[in-house]
Short mmCIF file of C-alpha atoms and ligand atoms in Angstrom, two decimals:
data_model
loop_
_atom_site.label_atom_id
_atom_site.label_comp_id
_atom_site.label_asym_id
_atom_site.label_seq_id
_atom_site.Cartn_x
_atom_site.Cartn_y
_atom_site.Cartn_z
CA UNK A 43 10.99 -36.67 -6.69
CA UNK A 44 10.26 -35.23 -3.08
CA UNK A 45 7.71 -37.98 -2.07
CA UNK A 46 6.51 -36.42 0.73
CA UNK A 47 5.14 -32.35 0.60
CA UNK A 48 3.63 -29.68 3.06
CA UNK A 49 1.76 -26.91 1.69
CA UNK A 50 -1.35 -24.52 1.94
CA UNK A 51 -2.69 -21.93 0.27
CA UNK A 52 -3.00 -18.28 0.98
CA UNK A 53 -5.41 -15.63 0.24
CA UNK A 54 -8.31 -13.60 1.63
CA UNK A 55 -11.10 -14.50 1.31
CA UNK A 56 -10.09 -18.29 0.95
CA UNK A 57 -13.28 -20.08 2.29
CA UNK A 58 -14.36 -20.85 -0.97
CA UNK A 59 -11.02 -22.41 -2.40
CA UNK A 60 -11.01 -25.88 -3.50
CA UNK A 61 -7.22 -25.90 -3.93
CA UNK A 62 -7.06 -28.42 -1.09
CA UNK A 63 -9.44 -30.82 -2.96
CA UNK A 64 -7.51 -30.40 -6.15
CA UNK A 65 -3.88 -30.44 -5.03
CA UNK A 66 -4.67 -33.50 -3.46
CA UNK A 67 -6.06 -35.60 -6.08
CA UNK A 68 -3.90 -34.93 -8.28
CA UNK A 69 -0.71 -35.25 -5.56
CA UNK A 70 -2.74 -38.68 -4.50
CA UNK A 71 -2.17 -39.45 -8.59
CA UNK A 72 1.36 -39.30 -9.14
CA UNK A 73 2.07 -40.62 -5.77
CA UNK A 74 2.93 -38.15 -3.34
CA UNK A 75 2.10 -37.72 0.47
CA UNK A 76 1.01 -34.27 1.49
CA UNK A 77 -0.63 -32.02 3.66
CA UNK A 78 -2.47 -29.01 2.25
CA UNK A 79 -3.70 -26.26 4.32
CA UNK A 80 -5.91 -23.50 3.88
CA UNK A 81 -4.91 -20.39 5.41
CA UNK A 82 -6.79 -17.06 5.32
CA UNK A 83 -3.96 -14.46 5.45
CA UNK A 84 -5.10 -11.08 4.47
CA UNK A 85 -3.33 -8.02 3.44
CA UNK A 86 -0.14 -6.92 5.52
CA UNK A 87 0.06 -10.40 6.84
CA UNK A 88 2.35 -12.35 4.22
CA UNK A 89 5.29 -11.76 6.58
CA UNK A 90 4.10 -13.21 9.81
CA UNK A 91 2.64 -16.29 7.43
CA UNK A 92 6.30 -16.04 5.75
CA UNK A 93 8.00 -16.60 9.06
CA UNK A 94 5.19 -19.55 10.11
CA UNK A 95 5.45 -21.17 6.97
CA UNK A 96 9.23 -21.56 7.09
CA UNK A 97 9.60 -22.63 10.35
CA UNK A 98 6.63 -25.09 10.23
CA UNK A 99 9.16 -26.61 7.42
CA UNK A 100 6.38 -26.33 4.32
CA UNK A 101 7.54 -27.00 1.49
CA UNK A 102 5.25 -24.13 -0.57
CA UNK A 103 2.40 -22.16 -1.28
CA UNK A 104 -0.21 -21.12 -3.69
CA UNK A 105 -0.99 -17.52 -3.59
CA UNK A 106 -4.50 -15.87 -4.63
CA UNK A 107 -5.90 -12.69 -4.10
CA UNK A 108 -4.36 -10.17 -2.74
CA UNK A 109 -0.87 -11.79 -2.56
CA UNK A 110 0.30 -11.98 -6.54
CA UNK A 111 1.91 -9.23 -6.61
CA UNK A 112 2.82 -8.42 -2.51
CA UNK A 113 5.02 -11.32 -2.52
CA UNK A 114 7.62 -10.32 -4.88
CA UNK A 115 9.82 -7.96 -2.54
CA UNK A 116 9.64 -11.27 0.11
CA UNK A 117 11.11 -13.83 -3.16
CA UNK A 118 15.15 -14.91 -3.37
CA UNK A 119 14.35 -15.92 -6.64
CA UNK A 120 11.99 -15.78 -8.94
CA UNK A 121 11.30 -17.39 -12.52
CA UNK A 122 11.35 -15.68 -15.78
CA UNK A 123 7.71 -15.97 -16.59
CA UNK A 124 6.64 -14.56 -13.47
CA UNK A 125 9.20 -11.99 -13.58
CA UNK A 126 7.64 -10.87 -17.04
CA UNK A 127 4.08 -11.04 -15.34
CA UNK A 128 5.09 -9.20 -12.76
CA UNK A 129 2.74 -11.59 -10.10
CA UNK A 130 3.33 -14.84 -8.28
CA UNK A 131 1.01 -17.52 -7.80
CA UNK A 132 3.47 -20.14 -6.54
CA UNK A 133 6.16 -20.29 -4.18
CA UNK A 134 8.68 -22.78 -3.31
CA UNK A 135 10.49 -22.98 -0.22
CA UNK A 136 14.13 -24.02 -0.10
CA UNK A 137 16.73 -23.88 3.11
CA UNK A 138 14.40 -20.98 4.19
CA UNK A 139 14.33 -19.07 1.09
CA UNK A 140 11.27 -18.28 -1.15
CA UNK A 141 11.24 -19.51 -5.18
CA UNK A 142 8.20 -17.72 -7.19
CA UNK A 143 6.61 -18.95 -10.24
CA UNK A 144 3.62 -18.17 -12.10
CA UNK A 145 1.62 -21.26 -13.65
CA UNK A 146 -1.57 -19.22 -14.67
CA UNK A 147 -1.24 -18.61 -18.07
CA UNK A 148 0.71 -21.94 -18.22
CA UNK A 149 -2.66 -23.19 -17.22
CA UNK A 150 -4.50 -21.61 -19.88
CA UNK A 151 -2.31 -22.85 -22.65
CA UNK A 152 -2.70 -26.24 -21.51
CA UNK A 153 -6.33 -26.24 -21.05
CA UNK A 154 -6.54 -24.42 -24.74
CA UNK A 155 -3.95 -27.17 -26.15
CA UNK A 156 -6.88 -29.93 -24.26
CA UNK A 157 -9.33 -28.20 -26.88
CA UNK A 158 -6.87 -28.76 -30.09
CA UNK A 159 -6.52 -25.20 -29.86
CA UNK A 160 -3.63 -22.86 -29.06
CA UNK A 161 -2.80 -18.84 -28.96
CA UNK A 162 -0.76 -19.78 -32.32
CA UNK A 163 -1.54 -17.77 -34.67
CA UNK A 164 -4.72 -16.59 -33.16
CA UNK A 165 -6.45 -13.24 -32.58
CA UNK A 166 -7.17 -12.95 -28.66
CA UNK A 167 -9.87 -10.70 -27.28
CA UNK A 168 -9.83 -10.19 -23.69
CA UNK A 169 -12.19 -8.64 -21.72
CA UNK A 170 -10.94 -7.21 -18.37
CA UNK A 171 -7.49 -5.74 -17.98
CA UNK A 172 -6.17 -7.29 -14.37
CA UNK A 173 -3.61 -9.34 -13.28
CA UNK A 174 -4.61 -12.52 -15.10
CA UNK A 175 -4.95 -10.33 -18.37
CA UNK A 176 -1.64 -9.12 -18.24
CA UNK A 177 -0.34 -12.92 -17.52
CA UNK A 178 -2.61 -14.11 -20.50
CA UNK A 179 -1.81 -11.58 -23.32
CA UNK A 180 1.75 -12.09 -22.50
CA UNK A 181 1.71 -15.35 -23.04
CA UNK A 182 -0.78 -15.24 -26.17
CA UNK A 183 2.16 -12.90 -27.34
CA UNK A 184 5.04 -15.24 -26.77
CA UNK A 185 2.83 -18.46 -28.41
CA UNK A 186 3.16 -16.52 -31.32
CA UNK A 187 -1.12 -14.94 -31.06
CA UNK A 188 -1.68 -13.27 -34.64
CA UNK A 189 -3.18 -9.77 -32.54
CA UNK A 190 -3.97 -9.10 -29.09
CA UNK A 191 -7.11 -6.75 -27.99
CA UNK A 192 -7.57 -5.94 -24.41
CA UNK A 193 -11.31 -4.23 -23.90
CA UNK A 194 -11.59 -2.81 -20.18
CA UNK A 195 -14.19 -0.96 -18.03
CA UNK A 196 -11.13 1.59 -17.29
CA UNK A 197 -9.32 2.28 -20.77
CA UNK A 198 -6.25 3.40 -19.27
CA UNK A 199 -5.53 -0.53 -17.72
CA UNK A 200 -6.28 -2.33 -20.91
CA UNK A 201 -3.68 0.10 -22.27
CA UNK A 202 -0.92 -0.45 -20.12
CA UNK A 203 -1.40 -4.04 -20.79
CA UNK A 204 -1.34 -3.73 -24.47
CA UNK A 205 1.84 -1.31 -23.99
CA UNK A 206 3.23 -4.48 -22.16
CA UNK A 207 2.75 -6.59 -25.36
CA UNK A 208 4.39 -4.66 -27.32
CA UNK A 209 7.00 -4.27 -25.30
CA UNK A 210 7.88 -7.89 -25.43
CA UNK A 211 6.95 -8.63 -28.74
CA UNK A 212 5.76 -6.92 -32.28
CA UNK A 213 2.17 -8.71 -32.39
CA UNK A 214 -0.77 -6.63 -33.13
CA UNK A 215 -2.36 -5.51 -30.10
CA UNK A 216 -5.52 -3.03 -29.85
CA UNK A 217 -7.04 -1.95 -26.71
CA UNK A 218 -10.75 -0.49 -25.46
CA UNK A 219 -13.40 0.12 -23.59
CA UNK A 220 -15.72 -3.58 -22.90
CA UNK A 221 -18.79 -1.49 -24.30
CA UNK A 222 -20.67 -3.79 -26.58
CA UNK A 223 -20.59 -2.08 -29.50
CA UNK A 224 -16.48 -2.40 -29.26
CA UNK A 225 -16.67 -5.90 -28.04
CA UNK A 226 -18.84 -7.13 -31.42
CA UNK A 227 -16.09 -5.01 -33.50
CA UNK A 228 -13.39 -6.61 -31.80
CA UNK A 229 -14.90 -10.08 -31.64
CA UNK A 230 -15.93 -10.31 -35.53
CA UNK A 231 -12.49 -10.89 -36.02
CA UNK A 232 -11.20 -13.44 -33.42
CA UNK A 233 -10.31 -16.56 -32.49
CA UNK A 234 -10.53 -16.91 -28.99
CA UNK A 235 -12.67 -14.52 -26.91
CA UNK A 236 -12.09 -14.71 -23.15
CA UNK A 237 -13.92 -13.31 -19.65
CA UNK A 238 -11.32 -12.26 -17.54
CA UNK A 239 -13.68 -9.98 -15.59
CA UNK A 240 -16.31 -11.19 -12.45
CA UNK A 241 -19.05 -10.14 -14.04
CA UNK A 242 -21.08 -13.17 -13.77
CA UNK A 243 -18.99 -14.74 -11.13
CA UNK A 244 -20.98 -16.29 -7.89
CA UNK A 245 -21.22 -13.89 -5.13
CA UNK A 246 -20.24 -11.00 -7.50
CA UNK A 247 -23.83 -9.68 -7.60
CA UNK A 248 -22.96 -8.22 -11.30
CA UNK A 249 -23.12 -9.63 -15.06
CA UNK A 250 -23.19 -8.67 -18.47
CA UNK A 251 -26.11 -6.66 -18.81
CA UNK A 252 -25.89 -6.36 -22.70
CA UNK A 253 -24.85 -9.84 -24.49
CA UNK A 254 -25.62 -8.30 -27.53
CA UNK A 255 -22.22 -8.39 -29.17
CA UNK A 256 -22.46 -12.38 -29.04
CA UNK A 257 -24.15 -13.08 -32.13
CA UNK A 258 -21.09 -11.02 -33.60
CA UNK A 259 -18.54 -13.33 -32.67
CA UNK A 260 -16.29 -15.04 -35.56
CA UNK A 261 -18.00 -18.63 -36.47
CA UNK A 262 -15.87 -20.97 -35.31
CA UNK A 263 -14.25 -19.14 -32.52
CA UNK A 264 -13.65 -20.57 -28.74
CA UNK A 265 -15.67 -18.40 -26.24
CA UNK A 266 -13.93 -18.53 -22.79
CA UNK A 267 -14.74 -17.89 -19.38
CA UNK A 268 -12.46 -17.81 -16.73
CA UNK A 269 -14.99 -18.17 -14.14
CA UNK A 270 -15.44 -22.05 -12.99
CA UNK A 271 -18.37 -20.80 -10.23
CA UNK A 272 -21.31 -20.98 -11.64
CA UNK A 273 -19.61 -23.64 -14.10
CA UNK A 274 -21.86 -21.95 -17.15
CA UNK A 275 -22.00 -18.06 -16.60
CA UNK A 276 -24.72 -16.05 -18.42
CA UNK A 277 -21.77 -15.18 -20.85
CA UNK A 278 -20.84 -18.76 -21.87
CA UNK A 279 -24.97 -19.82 -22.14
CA UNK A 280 -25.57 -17.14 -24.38
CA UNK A 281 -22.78 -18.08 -26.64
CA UNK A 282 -23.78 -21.91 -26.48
CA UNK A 283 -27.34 -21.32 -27.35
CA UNK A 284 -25.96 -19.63 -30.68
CA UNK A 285 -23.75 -22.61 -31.70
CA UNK A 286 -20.31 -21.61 -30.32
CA UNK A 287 -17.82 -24.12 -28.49
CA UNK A 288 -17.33 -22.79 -24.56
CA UNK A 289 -14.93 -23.26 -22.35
CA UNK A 290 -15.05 -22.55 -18.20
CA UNK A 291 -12.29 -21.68 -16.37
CA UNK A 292 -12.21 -25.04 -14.30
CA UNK A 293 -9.68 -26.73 -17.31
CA UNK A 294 -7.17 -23.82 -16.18
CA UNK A 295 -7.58 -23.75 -12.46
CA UNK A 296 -6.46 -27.67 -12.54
CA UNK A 297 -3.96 -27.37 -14.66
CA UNK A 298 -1.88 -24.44 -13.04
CA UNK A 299 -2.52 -26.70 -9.67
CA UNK A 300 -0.59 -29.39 -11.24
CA UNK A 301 1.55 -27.26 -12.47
CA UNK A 302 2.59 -26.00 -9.14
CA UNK A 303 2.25 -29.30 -7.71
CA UNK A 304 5.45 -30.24 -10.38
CA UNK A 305 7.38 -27.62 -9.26
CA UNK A 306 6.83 -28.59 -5.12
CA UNK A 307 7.63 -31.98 -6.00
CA UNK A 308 10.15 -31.74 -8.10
CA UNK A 309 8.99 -34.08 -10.86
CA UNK A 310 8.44 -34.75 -14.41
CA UNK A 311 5.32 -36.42 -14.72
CA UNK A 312 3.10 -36.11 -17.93
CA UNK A 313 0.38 -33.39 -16.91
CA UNK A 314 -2.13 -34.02 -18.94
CA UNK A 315 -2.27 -37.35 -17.68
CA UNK A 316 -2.66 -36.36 -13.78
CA UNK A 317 -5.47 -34.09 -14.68
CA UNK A 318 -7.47 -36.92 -15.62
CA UNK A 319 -7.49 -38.25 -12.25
CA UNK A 320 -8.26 -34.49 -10.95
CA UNK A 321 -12.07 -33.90 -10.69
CA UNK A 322 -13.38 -32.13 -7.83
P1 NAP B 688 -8.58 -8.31 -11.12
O1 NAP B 688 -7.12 -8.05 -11.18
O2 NAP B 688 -9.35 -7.88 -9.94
O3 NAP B 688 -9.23 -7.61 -12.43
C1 NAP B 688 -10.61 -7.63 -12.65
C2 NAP B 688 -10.94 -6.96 -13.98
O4 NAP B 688 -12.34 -7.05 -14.17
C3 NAP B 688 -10.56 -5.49 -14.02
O5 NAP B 688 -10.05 -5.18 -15.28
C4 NAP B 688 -11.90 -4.78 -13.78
O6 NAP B 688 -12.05 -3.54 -14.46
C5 NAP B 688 -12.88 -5.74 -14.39
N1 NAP B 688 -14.17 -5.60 -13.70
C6 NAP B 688 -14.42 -5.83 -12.39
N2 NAP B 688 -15.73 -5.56 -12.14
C7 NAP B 688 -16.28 -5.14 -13.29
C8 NAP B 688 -17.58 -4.71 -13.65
N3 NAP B 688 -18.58 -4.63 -12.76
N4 NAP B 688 -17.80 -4.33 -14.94
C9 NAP B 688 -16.79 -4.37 -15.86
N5 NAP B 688 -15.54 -4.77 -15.56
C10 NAP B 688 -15.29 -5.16 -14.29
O7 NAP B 688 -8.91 -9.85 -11.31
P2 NAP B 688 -8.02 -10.99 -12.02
O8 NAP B 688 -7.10 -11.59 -11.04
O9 NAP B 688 -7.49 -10.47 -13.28
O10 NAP B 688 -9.17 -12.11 -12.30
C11 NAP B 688 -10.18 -11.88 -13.26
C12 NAP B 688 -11.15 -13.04 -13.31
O11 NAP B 688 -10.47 -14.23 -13.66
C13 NAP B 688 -11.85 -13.34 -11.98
O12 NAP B 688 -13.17 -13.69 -12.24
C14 NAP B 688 -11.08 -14.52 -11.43
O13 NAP B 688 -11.87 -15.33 -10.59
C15 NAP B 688 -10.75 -15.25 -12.71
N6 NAP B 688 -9.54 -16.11 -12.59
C16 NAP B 688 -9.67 -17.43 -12.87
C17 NAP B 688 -8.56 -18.27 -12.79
C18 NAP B 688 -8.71 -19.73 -13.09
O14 NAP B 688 -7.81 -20.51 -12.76
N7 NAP B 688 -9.78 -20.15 -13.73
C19 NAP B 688 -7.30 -17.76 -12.44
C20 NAP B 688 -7.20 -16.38 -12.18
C21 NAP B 688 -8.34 -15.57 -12.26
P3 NAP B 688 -11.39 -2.16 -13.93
O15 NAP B 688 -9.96 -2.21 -14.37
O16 NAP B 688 -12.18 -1.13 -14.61
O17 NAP B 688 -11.55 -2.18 -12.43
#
């Protein structure tokens, strides 16, 4: 284990991140000293921060928005998982040369697996069709996930993800438009229904105007949110108030932190356990 680690993370905006805060507690938990920076690098800058960040000798770096995807012409290598997702949200530095991984959906999983739940078996409906979609229905897929349904404001996206399913795997997949009439259709039957869109998100300045599918959800189902700011969206207080169990997407933002934080230190400590001792 690498018991001492430099890192930051990148993005634009990043004021908001609490990365720092959660990279930390959980480093300060399995023993590691660190520094983690915040760095605001916006689009068309990764390569000066590439050049800084090697010869400042950090060890990695998270990557938000817009870098997921940017990064992967910069990478010497780059794991099979984030190869298939085609986005990078982690990135190793070795002898000057950049490692990418992708512990998103990773993230998910774990935070679903927290909930005695899993994508085994399950029908998945996910509204929204961008990066962390793609991530999350491949995944869903490759758990073994019973059907996949990807309903999006712009039809064509949430069918190029659900031609990426299926071209990884033979799971049912069925794709949209988020209108509510298509979401209660679509919902009716699943397991696990999940936000991947802003709507709702602080400083997004737009939410679901028609909740009306909600009532429609399968009893018994887990309705998600990947949003963790406001910690209940309109979205996940609706589908409280009629009984169902909610989830926030803080569980997942932790988890793909330690995640990352196993891959910069090179150890094999028991996740689950370090995200007890992460609450920011
Ligand atoms: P993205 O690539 O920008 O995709 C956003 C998706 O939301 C697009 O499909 C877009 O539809 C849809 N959308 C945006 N505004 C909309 C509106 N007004 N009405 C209907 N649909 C709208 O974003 P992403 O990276 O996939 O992230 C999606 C969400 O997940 C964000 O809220 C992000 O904060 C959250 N997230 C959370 C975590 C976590 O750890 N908890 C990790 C990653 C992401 P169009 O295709 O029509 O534009």
């Amino acid at each position: 284990m690498k018991n001492f680690v430099k890192l930051a993370v990148i993005g634009d905006p990043i004021e908001h991140s609490k990365s720092p805060e959660i990279h930390g507690a959980a480093l300060k938990a399995i023993g590691a000293d660190y520094e983690y920076e915040k760095v605001r690098v916006k689009a068309g800058e990764l390569e000066t921060f590439i050049k800084r960040a090697v010869e400042s000798g950090t060890d990695g770096f998270n990557l938000t928005m817009p870098h997921k995807v940017d990064i992967i012409p910069y990478l010497e290598s780059i794991d099979e998982e984030a190869l298939r997702y085609g986005a990078v949200n982690t990135v190793k530095i070795v002898d000057g040369k950049l490692h990418g991984y992708n512990t998103d959906a990773e993230g998910y999983s774990m935070a679903l697996k927290m909930r005695g739940r899993s994508f085994k078996g399950a029908s998945v409906v996910l509204l929204g069709a961008g990066g962390v979609v793609r991530t999350l229905a491949l995944r869903a897929a490759a758990e073994g996930a019973n059907c996949v349904t990807v309903l999006n404001r712009t039809q064509e996206k949430a069918a190029e993800v659900a031609k990426a399913v299926q071209c990884v795997s033979d799971i049912k997949t069925w794709c949209g438009s988020c209108c509510s009439a298509e979401i209660a259709e679509a919902a009716a039957e699943c397991d696990i229904l999940i936000n991947a869109t802003p709507l709702g998100m602080h400083g997004c300045g737009e939410d679901y105007n028609d909740l009306s599918f909600m009532p429609c959800v399968k009893r018994g189902a887990l309705v998600s949110d990947l949003i963790y700011n406001p910690e209940k969206t309109r979205f996940l207080a609706e589908a409280e108030s009629l009984g169902y169990e909610i989830m926030n997407g803080k569980a997942m933002l932790i988890f793909q932190a330690i995640l990352s934080d196993k891959i910069y230190t090179e150890s094999d400590f028991d996740v689950t356990e370090v995200y007890k001792c992460v609450n920011y």
